[in-house]
Amino acid sequence: MKKISQNIFRIISLSFILGIVVSCSDKEVISKEPVDYVNPYIGNISHLLVPAYPTIHLPNSMLRVYPEREDYTGNKIKGLPVIVTSHRGNSAFSISPFAGDKQLSSVIPLEYDNEVIKPYFYRVFLNEDNIDVEYVPSYQSAIYKFQFSEGAPSFVINSKNGILKANGNSVSGYQQIGDFPTKVYLYLETNIDPERIDPFDDKTEDSSCLVMRFTENSRQIHIRYGISFISEEQAKKNLYREVKNASFDEVKEQGRAIWNETLSKIKVEGNCEDAKAVFYTSLYRTYERMICISEDGMYYSSFDDKVHGDNGIPFYTDDWIWDTYRATHPLRVIIEPEKEVQMINSFVRMAEQMDNFWMPTFPEITGDSRRMNSNHGVATVIDAYVKGLKGFNLELVYDACKRGITEKTLIPWSGDKAGVLDDFYKKNGYFPALRDGEIESVANVNNFEKRQPVAVTLGTVYDEWCLSQIAKHIGKKDDYSHFLKRSLNYHKLFNPDTKFFHPKDMNGSYIEPFDYRYSGGQGARDYYGENNGWVYRWDVPHNIADLVNLMGGDALFVEELEKMYDTPLGKSKFEFYAQLPDHTGNVGQFSMANEPSLHIPYLYNYAGQPWRTQKRIRNLLDLWFRNDLMGVPGDEDGGGMTAFVVFSQLGFYPVTPGLPMYVIGSPTFEKASIKLGEGKTFDIICSNYSPENKYIQSAKLNGVDWNKSWFTHEDLIKGGKLEFVMGNRPNKQWASDKASIPPSFEMNGD
């Protein structure tokens, strides 16, 4: 017996050693598919603000769930989830299983253990009543499987803010979402008839909360449910269409297959398993939004509170465009072009359904919340169009974008019509700031969000550049010239003495005294927005070449970039982050944790020093994006940040959405292959590969020597091969001359 035990110990030890070897080798003992690398727990503990939630869903599906707790450290979950109605923070309905008799609440805090989360599957053990729970989702329906070991099984079904009713083995009803007219409807059935269903408050047959009770010999219970934004009847149809006659395992395997097919649009090879986990988890997160809410060819629109036919084009919503226009939409243009076209068409429908024909900015399940600043829907349109996507009416979209930028106020977090501050902007080319202590006199300026005048100016001149590019393509020459000229108005706020974008008052005077780290109050919103002046210093994505000139040329531009990374917080961490809680993931004054920073590491390329981009990108990925619970540095925002990771690990990035080109960084895999349809692929191949070899020594594009730090979308989309020779020391000559830098402002043939 002792000898057997020793042999088992040796086998276990050998397996552990092999496991360590496997983690850094492609010669895996067990072959992994892309979905096996997804770790939904990455980032579940936030560095400061909102964690990345471990969401269970199919790609871009209406039905999304995650265990409701503050973050991974939460001691109990707040019932079992039914549907998330926003990509983070809001949900509808809950199911709380229990055994025997106990003091009830409408949502029972559940003590849990042995949790397993995959994109297509959830499992948890509920300690108090010894209940095993498993869950699998489809697009608009799902199955819960409960295994009770003792006591009479029961469930509390809670609508939180609505009405539920029982009929035999089914429960149906709705929940209103907050104070909005939008409702989400539920229809569920159990595989075993309950002994009885009681209203939680014992007062009426219809209740916001019901208790389903089963006989003690009912050990395994399945709950199948459908959800809808149209009606209870439609929720039932969704259930019956998707999972009524499917087994739990069939739905599970179908979900796994769907995720594998989706994630396999990009295949990566290399000997770092953690890098693959970060990559495929990041790619999975980009599919959390937007969500398709078409149901049997119809959809409910919160933008006019009506049900519409989708005319064969699925309707999508839930998109925080301020976060996603930079990288999420450009990624989708490459790997999901049909969906991207459908989403742009959805934006137009939203504009048509709202009181004013304005492009949305923050479309959610409950309507356009008009959060943040600027109107970057226009960037998603021009980026898609110049990269070959043509399945939408460009003139109609242009009208919606132009109206949204010129008729709606530019005041952050406002959907009001343009007013006095907008008139000032149109006349003077910048959004005016208040001096310290000056009382706000414009009524629709949010007390907390303030004017954000530099962020608004820089965001809007980029939007106007995007408008100019659309105008050019539809033959509106006057509009093209007008908005192209206006897109240079960032000059109005550039302080030549400090070389920062500096707020001005209505008299045209710079606000003084001024500190680019701390001035601006909470979140620097008096002048910027969530980030300080160091981050917004680089926020001219449409004309980096001009920004280089404003800084004094290549050498001074690089010097100022380096100075940003060298400049310390200047305060204790608790003081700095108390004022700038979004400005995390710091390297000096650079913030990896917020979207306005995403393009900054790539800017060295524009000054002829791409080796610095290669160094910086790799260091930032290693520092802040890891295969662990704190592996996301800030608010992930449903793909807004992780699309940056996908691009950066592949080795390139869309610095300027609206120009059909990509800036080269530092590829992290030995080989990456992007499926483009029609049998075409674009391959990125690294010779002399190892995780430590971050520097590009030389490159070839389709067999031809490539000495540029960028390439075109056409190069990518027609398929081909980008080959790099890598090393652990920089080749400072590669792509360093003026002819090698990425284009700015306009491109030939775009």
PDB file of C-alpha atoms in Angstrom, residues 498-628:
ATOM      1  CA  THR A 498       4.199  74.815 -22.157  1.00  0.00           C
ATOM      2  CA  LYS A 499       3.358  72.656 -25.197  1.00  0.00           C
ATOM      3  CA  PHE A 500       0.172  71.433 -23.498  1.00  0.00           C
ATOM      4  CA  PHE A 501      -3.469  71.876 -24.444  1.00  0.00           C
ATOM      5  CA  HIS A 502      -4.438  74.578 -22.016  1.00  0.00           C
ATOM      6  CA  PRO A 503      -7.976  75.787 -21.181  1.00  0.00           C
ATOM      7  CA  LYS A 504      -8.958  79.337 -22.115  1.00  0.00           C
ATOM      8  CA  ASP A 505     -11.676  81.558 -20.774  1.00  0.00           C
ATOM      9  CA  MET A 506     -14.239  83.371 -22.924  1.00  0.00           C
ATOM     10  CA  ASN A 507     -11.820  86.291 -23.346  1.00  0.00           C
ATOM     11  CA  GLY A 508      -9.227  84.050 -24.958  1.00  0.00           C
ATOM     12  CA  SER A 509      -6.872  84.093 -21.978  1.00  0.00           C
ATOM     13  CA  TYR A 510      -5.254  80.946 -20.611  1.00  0.00           C
ATOM     14  CA  ILE A 511      -6.429  79.873 -17.166  1.00  0.00           C
ATOM     15  CA  GLU A 512      -3.641  80.704 -14.727  1.00  0.00           C
ATOM     16  CA  PRO A 513      -2.104  79.546 -12.462  1.00  0.00           C
ATOM     17  CA  PHE A 514      -2.270  76.013 -13.792  1.00  0.00           C
ATOM     18  CA  ASP A 515      -0.917  72.555 -12.986  1.00  0.00           C
ATOM     19  CA  TYR A 516      -1.320  69.911 -15.705  1.00  0.00           C
ATOM     20  CA  ARG A 517      -1.386  67.160 -13.094  1.00  0.00           C
ATOM     21  CA  TYR A 518      -3.921  68.496 -10.628  1.00  0.00           C
ATOM     22  CA  SER A 519      -5.837  71.496 -11.980  1.00  0.00           C
ATOM     23  CA  GLY A 520      -9.461  70.853 -12.788  1.00  0.00           C
ATOM     24  CA  GLY A 521     -10.983  69.481  -9.603  1.00  0.00           C
ATOM     25  CA  GLN A 522     -12.572  66.043  -9.371  1.00  0.00           C
ATOM     26  CA  GLY A 523     -11.516  63.983 -12.369  1.00  0.00           C
ATOM     27  CA  ALA A 524     -10.001  67.188 -13.810  1.00  0.00           C
ATOM     28  CA  ARG A 525     -13.504  67.799 -15.212  1.00  0.00           C
ATOM     29  CA  ASP A 526     -13.332  71.555 -14.886  1.00  0.00           C
ATOM     30  CA  TYR A 527     -10.925  71.386 -17.826  1.00  0.00           C
ATOM     31  CA  TYR A 528     -10.383  67.829 -19.080  1.00  0.00           C
ATOM     32  CA  GLY A 529     -12.338  64.635 -18.397  1.00  0.00           C
ATOM     33  CA  GLU A 530     -11.398  61.751 -16.058  1.00  0.00           C
ATOM     34  CA  ASN A 531      -7.713  62.197 -16.998  1.00  0.00           C
ATOM     35  CA  ASN A 532      -5.416  65.137 -16.522  1.00  0.00           C
ATOM     36  CA  GLY A 533      -3.608  67.418 -18.963  1.00  0.00           C
ATOM     37  CA  TRP A 534      -0.750  64.966 -19.478  1.00  0.00           C
ATOM     38  CA  VAL A 535      -3.067  62.445 -21.122  1.00  0.00           C
ATOM     39  CA  TYR A 536      -5.064  64.955 -23.177  1.00  0.00           C
ATOM     40  CA  ARG A 537      -1.793  66.413 -24.416  1.00  0.00           C
ATOM     41  CA  TRP A 538      -1.753  63.698 -27.110  1.00  0.00           C
ATOM     42  CA  ASP A 539      -5.450  63.629 -28.023  1.00  0.00           C
ATOM     43  CA  VAL A 540      -5.207  64.713 -31.659  1.00  0.00           C
ATOM     44  CA  PRO A 541      -5.519  61.302 -33.319  1.00  0.00           C
ATOM     45  CA  HIS A 542      -6.311  62.707 -36.761  1.00  0.00           C
ATOM     46  CA  ASN A 543      -3.152  64.801 -37.121  1.00  0.00           C
ATOM     47  CA  ILE A 544      -0.228  63.395 -35.152  1.00  0.00           C
ATOM     48  CA  ALA A 545       2.267  64.803 -37.660  1.00  0.00           C
ATOM     49  CA  ASP A 546       1.091  68.316 -36.861  1.00  0.00           C
ATOM     50  CA  LEU A 547       1.280  67.583 -33.142  1.00  0.00           C
ATOM     51  CA  VAL A 548       4.917  66.556 -33.627  1.00  0.00           C
ATOM     52  CA  ASN A 549       5.573  69.904 -35.294  1.00  0.00           C
ATOM     53  CA  LEU A 550       3.780  71.802 -32.523  1.00  0.00           C
ATOM     54  CA  MET A 551       6.008  70.077 -29.976  1.00  0.00           C
ATOM     55  CA  GLY A 552       9.104  71.264 -31.828  1.00  0.00           C
ATOM     56  CA  GLY A 553       9.951  68.308 -34.038  1.00  0.00           C
ATOM     57  CA  ASP A 554      10.812  64.641 -33.677  1.00  0.00           C
ATOM     58  CA  ALA A 555      13.428  64.861 -30.927  1.00  0.00           C
ATOM     59  CA  LEU A 556      11.417  67.169 -28.682  1.00  0.00           C
ATOM     60  CA  PHE A 557       8.247  65.142 -29.303  1.00  0.00           C
ATOM     61  CA  VAL A 558       9.965  61.977 -28.084  1.00  0.00           C
ATOM     62  CA  GLU A 559      11.491  63.880 -25.193  1.00  0.00           C
ATOM     63  CA  GLU A 560       8.047  65.058 -24.061  1.00  0.00           C
ATOM     64  CA  LEU A 561       6.597  61.567 -24.398  1.00  0.00           C
ATOM     65  CA  GLU A 562       9.377  60.235 -22.204  1.00  0.00           C
ATOM     66  CA  LYS A 563       8.843  63.066 -19.743  1.00  0.00           C
ATOM     67  CA  MET A 564       5.224  61.939 -19.308  1.00  0.00           C
ATOM     68  CA  TYR A 565       6.386  58.463 -18.267  1.00  0.00           C
ATOM     69  CA  ASP A 566       9.027  59.984 -15.997  1.00  0.00           C
ATOM     70  CA  THR A 567       6.840  62.512 -14.183  1.00  0.00           C
ATOM     71  CA  PRO A 568       5.710  61.087 -10.809  1.00  0.00           C
ATOM     72  CA  LEU A 569       2.253  61.388  -9.297  1.00  0.00           C
ATOM     73  CA  GLY A 570       3.535  64.244  -7.175  1.00  0.00           C
ATOM     74  CA  LYS A 571       1.180  63.405  -4.330  1.00  0.00           C
ATOM     75  CA  SER A 572       0.501  60.411  -2.162  1.00  0.00           C
ATOM     76  CA  LYS A 573      -1.442  57.724  -3.979  1.00  0.00           C
ATOM     77  CA  PHE A 574      -4.526  58.236  -1.850  1.00  0.00           C
ATOM     78  CA  GLU A 575      -4.553  61.956  -2.648  1.00  0.00           C
ATOM     79  CA  PHE A 576      -3.883  61.516  -6.366  1.00  0.00           C
ATOM     80  CA  TYR A 577      -6.469  58.780  -6.893  1.00  0.00           C
ATOM     81  CA  ALA A 578      -9.027  60.499  -4.691  1.00  0.00           C
ATOM     82  CA  GLN A 579      -8.993  63.281  -7.277  1.00  0.00           C
ATOM     83  CA  LEU A 580      -8.345  61.152 -10.383  1.00  0.00           C
ATOM     84  CA  PRO A 581      -9.822  57.687  -9.733  1.00  0.00           C
ATOM     85  CA  ASP A 582     -10.006  56.863 -13.476  1.00  0.00           C
ATOM     86  CA  HIS A 583      -6.348  57.763 -13.944  1.00  0.00           C
ATOM     87  CA  THR A 584      -4.942  54.399 -12.811  1.00  0.00           C
ATOM     88  CA  GLY A 585      -2.550  51.963 -14.446  1.00  0.00           C
ATOM     89  CA  ASN A 586       0.095  54.632 -14.118  1.00  0.00           C
ATOM     90  CA  VAL A 587       3.571  54.811 -15.515  1.00  0.00           C
ATOM     91  CA  GLY A 588       4.409  58.315 -14.419  1.00  0.00           C
ATOM     92  CA  GLN A 589       1.567  60.504 -15.673  1.00  0.00           C
ATOM     93  CA  PHE A 590       0.545  58.001 -18.356  1.00  0.00           C
ATOM     94  CA  SER A 591      -2.664  56.144 -17.478  1.00  0.00           C
ATOM     95  CA  MET A 592      -3.099  52.692 -19.032  1.00  0.00           C
ATOM     96  CA  ALA A 593      -6.518  52.417 -17.410  1.00  0.00           C
ATOM     97  CA  ASN A 594      -8.493  54.927 -19.454  1.00  0.00           C
ATOM     98  CA  GLU A 595      -9.342  54.991 -23.141  1.00  0.00           C
ATOM     99  CA  PRO A 596      -7.852  58.398 -24.116  1.00  0.00           C
ATOM    100  CA  SER A 597      -4.435  56.857 -23.424  1.00  0.00           C
ATOM    101  CA  LEU A 598      -4.709  53.816 -25.659  1.00  0.00           C
ATOM    102  CA  HIS A 599      -3.034  55.279 -28.737  1.00  0.00           C
ATOM    103  CA  ILE A 600      -0.269  57.129 -26.901  1.00  0.00           C
ATOM    104  CA  PRO A 601       2.369  54.340 -26.752  1.00  0.00           C
ATOM    105  CA  TYR A 602       2.237  54.114 -30.562  1.00  0.00           C
ATOM    106  CA  LEU A 603       3.112  57.770 -31.111  1.00  0.00           C
ATOM    107  CA  TYR A 604       6.885  57.215 -31.103  1.00  0.00           C
ATOM    108  CA  ASN A 605       6.433  55.796 -34.613  1.00  0.00           C
ATOM    109  CA  TYR A 606       5.427  59.244 -35.853  1.00  0.00           C
ATOM    110  CA  ALA A 607       8.776  60.647 -34.719  1.00  0.00           C
ATOM    111  CA  GLY A 608      10.875  57.916 -36.309  1.00  0.00           C
ATOM    112  CA  GLN A 609      11.572  55.899 -33.166  1.00  0.00           C
ATOM    113  CA  PRO A 610       9.317  52.826 -33.442  1.00  0.00           C
ATOM    114  CA  TRP A 611      11.688  50.857 -31.213  1.00  0.00           C
ATOM    115  CA  ARG A 612      10.397  52.927 -28.299  1.00  0.00           C
ATOM    116  CA  THR A 613       6.823  51.920 -29.142  1.00  0.00           C
ATOM    117  CA  GLN A 614       7.934  48.289 -29.208  1.00  0.00           C
ATOM    118  CA  LYS A 615       9.507  48.620 -25.780  1.00  0.00           C
ATOM    119  CA  ARG A 616       6.637  50.595 -24.295  1.00  0.00           C
ATOM    120  CA  ILE A 617       3.827  48.368 -25.589  1.00  0.00           C
ATOM    121  CA  ARG A 618       5.440  45.194 -24.290  1.00  0.00           C
ATOM    122  CA  ASN A 619       6.150  46.749 -20.912  1.00  0.00           C
ATOM    123  CA  LEU A 620       2.594  48.039 -20.571  1.00  0.00           C
ATOM    124  CA  LEU A 621       1.102  44.677 -21.533  1.00  0.00           C
ATOM    125  CA  ASP A 622       3.331  42.888 -19.031  1.00  0.00           C
ATOM    126  CA  LEU A 623       2.628  45.413 -16.274  1.00  0.00           C
ATOM    127  CA  TRP A 624      -1.110  45.827 -16.538  1.00  0.00           C
ATOM    128  CA  PHE A 625      -2.731  42.999 -18.535  1.00  0.00           C
ATOM    129  CA  ARG A 626      -2.126  39.679 -16.873  1.00  0.00           C
ATOM    130  CA  ASN A 627      -3.784  36.320 -16.381  1.00  0.00           C
ATOM    131  CA  ASP A 628      -4.895  37.071 -12.825  1.00  0.00           C
TER     132      ASP A 628
END
